[in-house]
mmCIF file of C-alpha atoms in Angstrom:
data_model
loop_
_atom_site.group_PDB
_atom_site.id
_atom_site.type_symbol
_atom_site.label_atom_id
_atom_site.label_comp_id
_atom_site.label_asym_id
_atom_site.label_seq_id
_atom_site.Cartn_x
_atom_site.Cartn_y
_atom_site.Cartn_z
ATOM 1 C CA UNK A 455 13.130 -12.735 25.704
ATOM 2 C CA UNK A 456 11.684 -9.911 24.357
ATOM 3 C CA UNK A 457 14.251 -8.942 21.361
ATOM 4 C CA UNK A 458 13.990 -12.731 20.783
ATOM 5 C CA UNK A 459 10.251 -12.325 19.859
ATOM 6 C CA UNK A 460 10.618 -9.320 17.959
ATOM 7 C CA UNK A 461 13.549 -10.934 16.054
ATOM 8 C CA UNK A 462 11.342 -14.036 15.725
ATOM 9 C CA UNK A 463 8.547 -11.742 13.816
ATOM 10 C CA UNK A 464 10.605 -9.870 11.761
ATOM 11 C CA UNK A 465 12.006 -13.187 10.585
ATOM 12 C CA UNK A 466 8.755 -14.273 9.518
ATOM 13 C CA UNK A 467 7.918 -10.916 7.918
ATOM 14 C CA UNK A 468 10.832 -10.837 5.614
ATOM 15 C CA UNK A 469 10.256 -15.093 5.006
ATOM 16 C CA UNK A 470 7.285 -14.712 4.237
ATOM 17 C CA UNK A 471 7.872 -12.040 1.210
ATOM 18 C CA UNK A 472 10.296 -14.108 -0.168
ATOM 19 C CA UNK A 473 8.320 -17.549 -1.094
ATOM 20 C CA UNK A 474 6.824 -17.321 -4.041
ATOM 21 C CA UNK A 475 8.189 -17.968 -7.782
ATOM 22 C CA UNK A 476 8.623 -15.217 -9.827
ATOM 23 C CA UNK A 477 8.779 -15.799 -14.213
ATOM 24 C CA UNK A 478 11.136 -13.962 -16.506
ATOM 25 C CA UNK A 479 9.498 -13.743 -19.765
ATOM 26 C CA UNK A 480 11.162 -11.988 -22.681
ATOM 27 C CA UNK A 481 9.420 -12.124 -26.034
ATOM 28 C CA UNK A 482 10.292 -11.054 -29.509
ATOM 29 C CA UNK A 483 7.684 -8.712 -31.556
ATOM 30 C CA UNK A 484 10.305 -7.201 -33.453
ATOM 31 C CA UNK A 485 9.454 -7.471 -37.486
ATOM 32 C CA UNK A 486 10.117 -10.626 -39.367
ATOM 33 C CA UNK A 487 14.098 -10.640 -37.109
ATOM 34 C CA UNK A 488 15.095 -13.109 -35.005
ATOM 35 C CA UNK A 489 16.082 -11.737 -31.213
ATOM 36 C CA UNK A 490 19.285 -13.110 -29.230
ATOM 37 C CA UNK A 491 19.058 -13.568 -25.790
ATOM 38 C CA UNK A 492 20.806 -14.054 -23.072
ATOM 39 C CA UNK A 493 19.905 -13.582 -19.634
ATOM 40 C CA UNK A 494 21.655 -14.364 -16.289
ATOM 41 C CA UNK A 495 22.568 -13.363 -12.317
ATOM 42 C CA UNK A 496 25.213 -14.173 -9.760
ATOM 43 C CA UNK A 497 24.132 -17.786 -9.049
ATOM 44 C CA UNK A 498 22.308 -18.784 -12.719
ATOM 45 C CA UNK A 499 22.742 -18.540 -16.118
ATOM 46 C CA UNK A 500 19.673 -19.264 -18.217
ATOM 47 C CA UNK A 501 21.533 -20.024 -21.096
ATOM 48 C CA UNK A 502 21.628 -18.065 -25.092
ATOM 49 C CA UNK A 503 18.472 -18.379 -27.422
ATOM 50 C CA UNK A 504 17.809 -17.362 -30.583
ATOM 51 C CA UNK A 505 13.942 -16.149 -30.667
ATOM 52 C CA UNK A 506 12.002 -16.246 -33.927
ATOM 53 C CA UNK A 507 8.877 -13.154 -34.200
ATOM 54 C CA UNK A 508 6.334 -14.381 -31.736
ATOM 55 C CA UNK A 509 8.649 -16.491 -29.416
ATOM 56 C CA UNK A 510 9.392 -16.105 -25.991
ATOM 57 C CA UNK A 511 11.589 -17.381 -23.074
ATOM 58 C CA UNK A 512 10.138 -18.110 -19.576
ATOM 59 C CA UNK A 513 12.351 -19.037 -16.719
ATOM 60 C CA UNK A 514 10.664 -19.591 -13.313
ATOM 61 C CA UNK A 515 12.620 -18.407 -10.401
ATOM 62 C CA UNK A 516 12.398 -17.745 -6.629
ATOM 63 C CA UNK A 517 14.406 -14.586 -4.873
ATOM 64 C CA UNK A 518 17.277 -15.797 -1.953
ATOM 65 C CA UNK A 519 16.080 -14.914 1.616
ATOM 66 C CA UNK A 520 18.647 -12.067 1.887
ATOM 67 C CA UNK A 521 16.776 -9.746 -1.147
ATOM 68 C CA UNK A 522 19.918 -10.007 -3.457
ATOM 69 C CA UNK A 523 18.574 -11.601 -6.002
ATOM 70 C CA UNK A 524 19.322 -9.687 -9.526
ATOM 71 C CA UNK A 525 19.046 -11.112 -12.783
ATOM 72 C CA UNK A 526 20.534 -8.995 -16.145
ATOM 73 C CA UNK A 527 19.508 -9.364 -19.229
ATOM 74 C CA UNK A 528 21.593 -8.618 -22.781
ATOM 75 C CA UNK A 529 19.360 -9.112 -26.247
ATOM 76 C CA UNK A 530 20.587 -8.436 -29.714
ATOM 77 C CA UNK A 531 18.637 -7.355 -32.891
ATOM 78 C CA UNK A 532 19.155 -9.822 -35.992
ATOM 79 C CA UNK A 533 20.281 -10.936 -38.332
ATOM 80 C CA UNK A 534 23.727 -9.544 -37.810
ATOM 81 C CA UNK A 535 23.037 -8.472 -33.863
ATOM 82 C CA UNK A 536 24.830 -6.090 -33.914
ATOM 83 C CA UNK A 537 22.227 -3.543 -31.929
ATOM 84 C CA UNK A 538 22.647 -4.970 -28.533
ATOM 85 C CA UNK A 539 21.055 -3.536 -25.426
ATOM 86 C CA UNK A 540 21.876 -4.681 -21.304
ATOM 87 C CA UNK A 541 19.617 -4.309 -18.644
ATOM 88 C CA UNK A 542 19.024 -5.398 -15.389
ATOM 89 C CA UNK A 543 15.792 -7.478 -16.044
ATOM 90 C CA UNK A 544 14.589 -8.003 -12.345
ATOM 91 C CA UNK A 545 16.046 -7.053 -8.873
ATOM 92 C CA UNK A 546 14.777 -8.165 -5.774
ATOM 93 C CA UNK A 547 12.256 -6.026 -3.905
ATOM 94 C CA UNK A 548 9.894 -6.151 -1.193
ATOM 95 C CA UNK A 549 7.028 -6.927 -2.766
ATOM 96 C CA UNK A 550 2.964 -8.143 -1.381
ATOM 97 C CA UNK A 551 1.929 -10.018 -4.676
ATOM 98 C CA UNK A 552 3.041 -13.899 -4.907
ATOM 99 C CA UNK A 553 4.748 -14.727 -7.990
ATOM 100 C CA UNK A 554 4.621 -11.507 -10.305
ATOM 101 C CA UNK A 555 5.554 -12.254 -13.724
ATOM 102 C CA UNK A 556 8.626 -9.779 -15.242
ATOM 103 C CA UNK A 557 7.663 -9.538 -19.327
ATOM 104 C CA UNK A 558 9.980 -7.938 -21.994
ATOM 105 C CA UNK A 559 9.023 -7.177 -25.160
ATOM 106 C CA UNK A 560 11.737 -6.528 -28.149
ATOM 107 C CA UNK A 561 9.987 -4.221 -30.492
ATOM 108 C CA UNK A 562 11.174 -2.056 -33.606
ATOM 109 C CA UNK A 563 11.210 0.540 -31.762
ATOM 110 C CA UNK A 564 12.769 -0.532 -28.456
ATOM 111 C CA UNK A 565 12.359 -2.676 -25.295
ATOM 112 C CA UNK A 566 8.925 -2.921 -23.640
ATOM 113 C CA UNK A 567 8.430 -3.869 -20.054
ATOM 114 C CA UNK A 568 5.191 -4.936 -18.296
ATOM 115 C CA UNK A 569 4.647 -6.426 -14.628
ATOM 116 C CA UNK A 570 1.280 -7.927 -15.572
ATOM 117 C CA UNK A 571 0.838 -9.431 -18.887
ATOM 118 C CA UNK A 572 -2.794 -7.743 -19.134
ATOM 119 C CA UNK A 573 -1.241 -4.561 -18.456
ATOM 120 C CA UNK A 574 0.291 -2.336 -21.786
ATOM 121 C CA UNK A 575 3.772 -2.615 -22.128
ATOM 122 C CA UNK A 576 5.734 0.566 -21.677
ATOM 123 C CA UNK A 577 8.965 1.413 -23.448
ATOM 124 C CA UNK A 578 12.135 1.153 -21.285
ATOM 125 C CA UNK A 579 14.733 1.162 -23.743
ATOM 126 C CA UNK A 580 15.905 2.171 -27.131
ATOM 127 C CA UNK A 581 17.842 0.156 -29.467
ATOM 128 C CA UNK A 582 21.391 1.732 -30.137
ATOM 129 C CA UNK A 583 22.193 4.101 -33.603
ATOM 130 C CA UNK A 584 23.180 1.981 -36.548
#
């Protein structure tokens, strides 16, 4: 009875972490270039888009119960995309906060990744040699 209790609250501990949706933004600042995107994991694909400066993609999700939740991310630099760059975008993790929000930034310069929108992006990765 007693490893049935303790089973019982560890079950709850780990349920409890995992309700909650999460958002995948990923937003193009690069320079007057469109962005192509195209982001996916195991279970979903959240389809190809073509990003004009100043748009952004936002895709709601919630992690599975057993923590493997990963979603990858490819975007490519117009108008001839041919500077690509893959990254694993979000993996799950044990996390207190409800619903974070997972924001990419294409830049110039590189990719840009912030937790909290009101936070300053930091660069993650570099765009590929011409």
């Amino acid at each position: 009875m007693k490893n049935l209790f303790i089973f019982v609250i560890l079950l709850s501990v780990c349920i409890r972490n995992t309700f909650g949706i999460s958002t995948l933004l990923v937003k193009n600042e690069l320079n007057n270039k469109v962005l192509g995107v195209r982001c996916r994991s195991k279970d979903d694909n959240l389809g190809d888009h073509i990003l004009r400066v100043g748009q952004m993609t936002k895709n709601n999700f919630d992690d599975n119960v057993w923590r493997r939740t990963l979603f990858w991310c490819n975007l490519w630099k117009g108008p001839d995309f041919k500077l690509h760059v893959a990254f694993d975008a979000y993996r799950s993790q044990w996390k207190a906060d409800i619903g974070p929000t997972y924001l990419w930034i294409a830049r110039e310069d590189g990719i840009y990744y912030t937790q909290h929108p009101e936070t300053p992006p930091k660069k993650r990765y570099d765009w590929p040699k011409a």
